[in-house]
Amino acid sequence: MEIVLDECAGFCFGVRRAVDTVYEQLEKGKTIYTYGSVVHNEVVVQELAKRGVKVLEDKASLLALPPGKGEEKAAVVIRAHGVPEEIYGILEQKGLECVDATCPFVKRIHRIVREQSAQGKHIVIVGNPGHPEVEGILGMCRGPATVVEEPGEAENFVPEEGDSLFVVSQTTFNYNKFHYIVEIFQEKGYNVSVVNTICSATKERQQSARALAARADVMIVIGGKHSSNTRKLYEICRGECANTYFIQTLDDLHLELPKAVRLVGITAGASTPNKLIEEVQRHVRINF
Ligand code: SF4
């Protein structure tokens, strides 16, 4: 039996960078807070919690922190998704050290929407309005901004007369759906400029997982229950391979391998640490 690990499995560049940043700050002996969980993976978050990293769930918990002077060695790490501009302001007012691990691809979107909205454009963000990345992008706009997630919302959207629309997307948004929504705006004859800001890491991981699942007899997808990109990977793999398992840790893996299994494929979401992937790989190799 062959076990194949998807070459794109696990942390993307932005998440790896953010997690490494937290560990680097810990080495400096500081009290570390992260603004939101640094990754959507409970195993990583629990491990960091054991090392004393505290998670600030929202703006209210940041506001409740004592000022920096009282806790000179405290640093707040901004995770890969980024935050609205006002959060930087609060950190500065409170005198807390800001360690910005926003993914450079998300930073690029922040820069674009700041520039375009300063020029008077109405920003349209194609994405999930409840996702922290979208909240961060929205919080960088300096004028009118609208979040659109579904084609029906694009159909119903009516800009103010004379509005020029500038469309960007959440980095993890579905490519085909983004284009469909943009087409709706274009067909309505609005004055619209578009920058596709979907990150290729997601697309590459999905393509690679799909190709592996198509060859596999059994597919294992590892990732956090709340990670939307892992859930999407699971759906893609399940579409290609009926024997697909979605697990968060090794404890969830109750494999029942049919006798004729030739190939077990393993993939993992963008927030899954290598350690966990290796553990699963080792377990399957030893036990089956
Ligand atoms: Fe950055 Fe892309 Fe990873 Fe998002 S998916 S954190 S944009 S590398």
Coordinates of C-alpha atoms and ligand atoms in Angstrom, one line a residue:
M1 CA 0.0 0.0 0.0
E2 CA 1.3 3.4 -0.9
I3 CA 0.9 6.5 1.3
V4 CA 1.1 9.8 -0.6
L5 CA 1.3 13.2 1.1
D6 CA -0.1 16.0 -0.9
E7 CA 2.8 18.3 -1.8
C8 CA 0.7 21.4 -1.0
A9 CA -0.6 20.1 2.4
G10 CA -0.4 22.3 5.5
F11 CA 0.6 25.9 6.4
C12 CA 0.5 28.4 3.6
F13 CA 3.3 31.0 3.4
G14 CA 1.3 33.6 5.3
V15 CA 0.2 31.4 8.2
R16 CA 3.6 29.9 8.6
R17 CA 5.1 33.4 8.8
A18 CA 2.5 34.4 11.5
V19 CA 3.0 31.3 13.6
D20 CA 6.8 31.7 13.4
T21 CA 6.4 35.3 14.4
V22 CA 4.6 34.3 17.6
Y23 CA 7.3 31.7 18.5
E24 CA 10.0 34.3 17.8
Q25 CA 8.3 36.8 20.1
L26 CA 8.0 34.1 22.8
E27 CA 11.8 33.6 22.6
K28 CA 12.2 37.2 23.6
G29 CA 10.5 36.5 26.9
K30 CA 7.6 38.8 26.3
T31 CA 3.9 38.4 27.3
I32 CA 2.3 37.7 24.0
Y33 CA -1.2 38.3 22.9
T34 CA -2.6 37.5 19.4
Y35 CA -5.4 39.5 18.0
G36 CA -7.7 36.6 17.3
S37 CA -6.4 33.0 17.1
V38 CA -3.2 33.0 15.0
V39 CA -4.5 30.0 13.0
H40 CA -7.8 28.2 12.8
N41 CA -6.4 25.1 14.4
E42 CA -7.2 24.2 18.0
V43 CA -4.1 22.0 18.4
V44 CA -1.8 24.9 17.5
V45 CA -3.8 27.4 19.6
Q46 CA -3.7 25.0 22.7
E47 CA 0.0 24.5 22.3
L48 CA 0.6 28.3 22.2
A49 CA -1.7 28.7 25.2
K50 CA 0.4 26.3 27.2
R51 CA 3.4 28.6 26.4
G52 CA 1.4 31.5 27.8
V53 CA 0.1 33.1 24.6
K54 CA -3.2 34.8 25.2
V55 CA -5.9 35.4 22.6
L56 CA -7.7 38.7 22.4
E57 CA -11.0 37.7 20.9
D58 CA -12.2 41.2 19.9
K59 CA -11.8 44.9 20.1
A60 CA -13.4 45.0 23.6
S61 CA -10.7 42.6 25.0
L62 CA -8.0 44.7 23.5
L63 CA -9.5 47.9 25.0
A64 CA -9.6 46.1 28.4
L65 CA -5.8 45.4 28.4
P66 CA -3.8 47.5 30.8
P67 CA -1.7 50.2 29.0
G68 CA 1.7 49.2 27.7
K69 CA 3.7 51.0 30.4
G70 CA 2.2 48.7 33.0
E71 CA 3.3 45.7 31.1
E72 CA 6.4 46.8 29.2
K73 CA 7.2 43.4 27.7
A74 CA 3.7 42.8 26.2
A75 CA 3.4 42.5 22.5
V76 CA 0.2 42.0 20.4
V77 CA 0.7 39.9 17.3
I78 CA -1.6 40.7 14.4
R79 CA -2.4 37.4 12.6
A80 CA -2.2 36.7 8.9
H81 CA -5.8 37.8 8.2
G82 CA -5.0 41.4 9.2
V83 CA -7.2 43.9 11.2
P84 CA -9.1 47.1 10.5
E85 CA -7.0 50.3 10.7
E86 CA -8.6 51.4 14.0
I87 CA -6.9 48.4 15.8
Y88 CA -3.5 49.9 15.0
G89 CA -4.7 53.2 16.5
I90 CA -5.9 51.5 19.7
L91 CA -2.5 49.7 20.1
E92 CA -0.7 52.9 19.7
Q93 CA -2.9 54.8 22.1
K94 CA -2.4 52.1 24.7
G95 CA 1.3 52.0 24.2
L96 CA 1.3 48.3 23.3
E97 CA 3.9 46.9 21.0
C98 CA 2.4 45.9 17.7
V99 CA 4.0 43.0 15.9
D100 CA 2.3 42.9 12.5
A101 CA 2.2 39.4 10.9
T102 CA -0.5 40.3 8.4
C103 CA 0.2 38.2 5.3
P104 CA 1.8 40.4 2.6
F105 CA -0.9 39.4 0.1
V106 CA -3.6 40.8 2.5
K107 CA -1.4 43.9 3.1
R108 CA -1.5 44.4 -0.7
I109 CA -5.3 44.5 -0.6
H110 CA -5.2 47.0 2.3
R111 CA -3.0 49.2 0.3
I112 CA -5.2 49.0 -2.8
V113 CA -8.5 49.7 -1.0
R114 CA -6.9 52.6 0.9
E115 CA -5.6 54.2 -2.3
Q116 CA -8.7 53.6 -4.3
S117 CA -11.2 54.7 -1.7
A118 CA -9.0 57.8 -1.1
Q119 CA -9.6 58.5 -4.8
G120 CA -13.3 58.4 -4.2
K121 CA -14.0 54.8 -5.5
H122 CA -16.8 52.7 -3.9
I123 CA -15.0 49.6 -2.8
V124 CA -16.8 46.3 -3.3
I125 CA -15.2 43.3 -1.4
V126 CA -16.3 40.0 -2.7
G127 CA -16.1 37.7 0.4
N128 CA -17.7 36.5 3.6
P129 CA -18.7 39.6 5.7
G130 CA -18.2 37.6 8.9
H131 CA -14.6 36.7 8.1
P132 CA -11.9 38.6 10.0
E133 CA -9.9 39.2 6.8
V134 CA -12.9 40.9 5.2
E135 CA -13.6 42.9 8.4
G136 CA -9.9 44.0 8.2
I137 CA -10.2 45.1 4.5
L138 CA -13.5 46.9 5.2
G139 CA -11.8 48.7 8.1
M140 CA -9.1 50.0 5.7
C141 CA -11.6 51.7 3.3
R142 CA -11.8 55.5 3.6
G143 CA -15.2 55.9 1.9
P144 CA -18.2 53.8 0.8
A145 CA -17.6 50.1 0.8
T146 CA -19.9 47.1 0.4
V147 CA -19.3 43.4 1.0
V148 CA -20.9 41.0 -1.5
E149 CA -20.9 37.3 -1.0
E150 CA -23.6 35.8 -3.2
P151 CA -24.5 36.5 -6.8
G152 CA -28.1 37.5 -5.6
E153 CA -26.5 40.3 -3.5
A154 CA -24.7 41.5 -6.6
E155 CA -28.0 41.5 -8.6
N156 CA -29.7 43.5 -5.9
F157 CA -26.9 46.0 -5.3
V158 CA -27.6 49.5 -6.7
P159 CA -24.7 52.0 -6.4
E160 CA -25.3 55.7 -5.9
E161 CA -25.5 57.6 -9.1
G162 CA -22.0 58.5 -10.4
D163 CA -20.3 55.9 -8.2
S164 CA -17.2 54.2 -9.6
L165 CA -16.9 50.7 -8.3
F166 CA -13.6 49.1 -7.4
V167 CA -13.8 45.3 -6.8
V168 CA -11.4 43.2 -4.8
S169 CA -11.9 39.7 -3.3
Q170 CA -11.2 37.9 -0.1
T171 CA -8.0 36.0 -0.6
T172 CA -9.6 32.6 -0.1
F173 CA -12.8 33.2 -2.2
N174 CA -13.9 30.8 -4.8
Y175 CA -12.4 31.9 -8.2
N176 CA -15.4 31.0 -10.4
K177 CA -17.9 32.6 -8.0
F178 CA -15.8 35.8 -7.9
H179 CA -15.8 36.0 -11.7
Y180 CA -19.5 35.4 -11.9
I181 CA -20.2 38.2 -9.4
V182 CA -17.9 40.6 -11.4
E183 CA -19.8 39.7 -14.6
I184 CA -23.0 40.7 -12.9
F185 CA -21.7 44.2 -12.2
Q186 CA -20.2 44.5 -15.7
E187 CA -23.5 43.4 -17.4
K188 CA -25.4 46.0 -15.4
G189 CA -23.2 48.6 -17.1
Y190 CA -21.7 50.0 -13.9
N191 CA -18.4 51.8 -14.0
V192 CA -16.3 49.1 -12.5
S193 CA -12.5 48.3 -12.1
V194 CA -11.5 44.9 -10.8
V195 CA -8.4 43.5 -9.2
N196 CA -8.4 39.7 -8.6
T197 CA -6.8 39.4 -5.1
I198 CA -7.5 35.7 -4.6
C199 CA -4.4 34.0 -3.3
S200 CA -3.0 31.3 -5.5
A201 CA -2.0 29.2 -2.4
T202 CA -5.6 28.2 -1.9
K203 CA -6.2 27.3 -5.6
E204 CA -3.0 25.3 -5.8
R205 CA -3.8 23.4 -2.7
Q206 CA -7.3 22.6 -4.0
Q207 CA -6.0 21.5 -7.4
S208 CA -3.3 19.4 -5.9
A209 CA -5.7 17.7 -3.4
R210 CA -8.3 17.0 -6.1
A211 CA -5.7 15.3 -8.3
L212 CA -4.4 13.2 -5.4
A213 CA -8.0 12.3 -4.3
A214 CA -8.8 11.2 -7.9
R215 CA -6.0 8.6 -7.6
A216 CA -6.6 7.6 -4.0
D217 CA -8.7 4.7 -2.6
V218 CA -8.8 6.4 0.8
M219 CA -8.2 10.1 1.4
I220 CA -7.5 11.8 4.8
V221 CA -8.0 15.5 5.2
I222 CA -6.5 17.0 8.3
G223 CA -7.5 20.4 9.7
G224 CA -9.5 22.4 12.2
K225 CA -13.2 22.0 12.5
H226 CA -13.7 25.7 12.1
S227 CA -11.3 26.1 9.2
S228 CA -13.3 26.9 6.1
N229 CA -10.4 26.1 3.7
T230 CA -10.1 22.6 5.3
R231 CA -13.8 22.0 4.9
K232 CA -13.6 23.0 1.3
L233 CA -10.7 20.6 0.8
Y234 CA -12.8 17.9 2.3
E235 CA -15.7 18.6 0.0
I236 CA -13.4 18.6 -3.1
C237 CA -11.7 15.3 -2.0
R238 CA -15.0 13.7 -1.2
G239 CA -16.2 14.5 -4.7
E240 CA -13.3 12.5 -6.1
C241 CA -13.0 9.8 -3.5
A242 CA -15.9 8.4 -1.5
N243 CA -13.7 7.1 1.3
T244 CA -12.6 10.6 2.5
Y245 CA -12.0 11.2 6.2
F246 CA -12.0 14.7 7.8
I247 CA -9.9 14.6 11.0
Q248 CA -8.7 17.3 13.4
T249 CA -6.2 15.2 15.3
L250 CA -4.9 11.6 15.2
D251 CA -7.6 10.7 17.9
D252 CA -10.3 11.3 15.3
L253 CA -8.9 8.8 12.9
H254 CA -10.8 5.5 12.9
L255 CA -9.7 4.1 9.6
E256 CA -11.4 1.1 8.2
L257 CA -9.4 0.3 5.2
P258 CA -11.0 -1.9 2.5
K259 CA -8.8 -4.9 1.6
A260 CA -8.1 -3.7 -1.9
V261 CA -6.6 -0.3 -0.9
R262 CA -3.6 0.6 -3.0
L263 CA -3.2 4.3 -2.3
V264 CA -3.9 6.4 0.8
G265 CA -3.7 10.1 0.1
I266 CA -3.1 12.7 2.9
T267 CA -3.8 16.4 2.6
A268 CA -4.2 19.2 5.1
G269 CA -5.7 22.7 5.4
A270 CA -3.6 25.9 5.4
S271 CA -3.7 26.0 9.3
T272 CA -2.5 22.5 9.9
P273 CA 1.0 22.2 11.4
N274 CA 3.6 19.8 9.9
K275 CA 3.9 17.9 13.2
L276 CA 0.3 16.8 13.0
I277 CA 0.6 15.8 9.4
E278 CA 3.7 13.7 10.1
E279 CA 2.0 12.0 13.0
V280 CA -0.9 10.9 10.9
Q281 CA 1.4 9.8 8.1
R282 CA 3.5 7.8 10.6
H283 CA 0.4 6.2 12.1
V284 CA -1.0 5.1 8.8
R285 CA 2.4 3.7 7.7
I286 CA 2.8 1.7 11.0
N287 CA -0.7 0.4 11.5
F288 CA -1.9 -0.5 8.0
Ligands
SF4_1 FE1 -1.5 34.7 2.8 FE2 -2.6 33.3 0.9 FE3 -2.1 32.1 3.2 FE4 -4.1 33.9 3.0 S1 -3.9 31.9 2.0 S2 -2.5 33.8 4.6 S3 -3.3 35.3 1.5 S4 -0.6 33.0 1.7

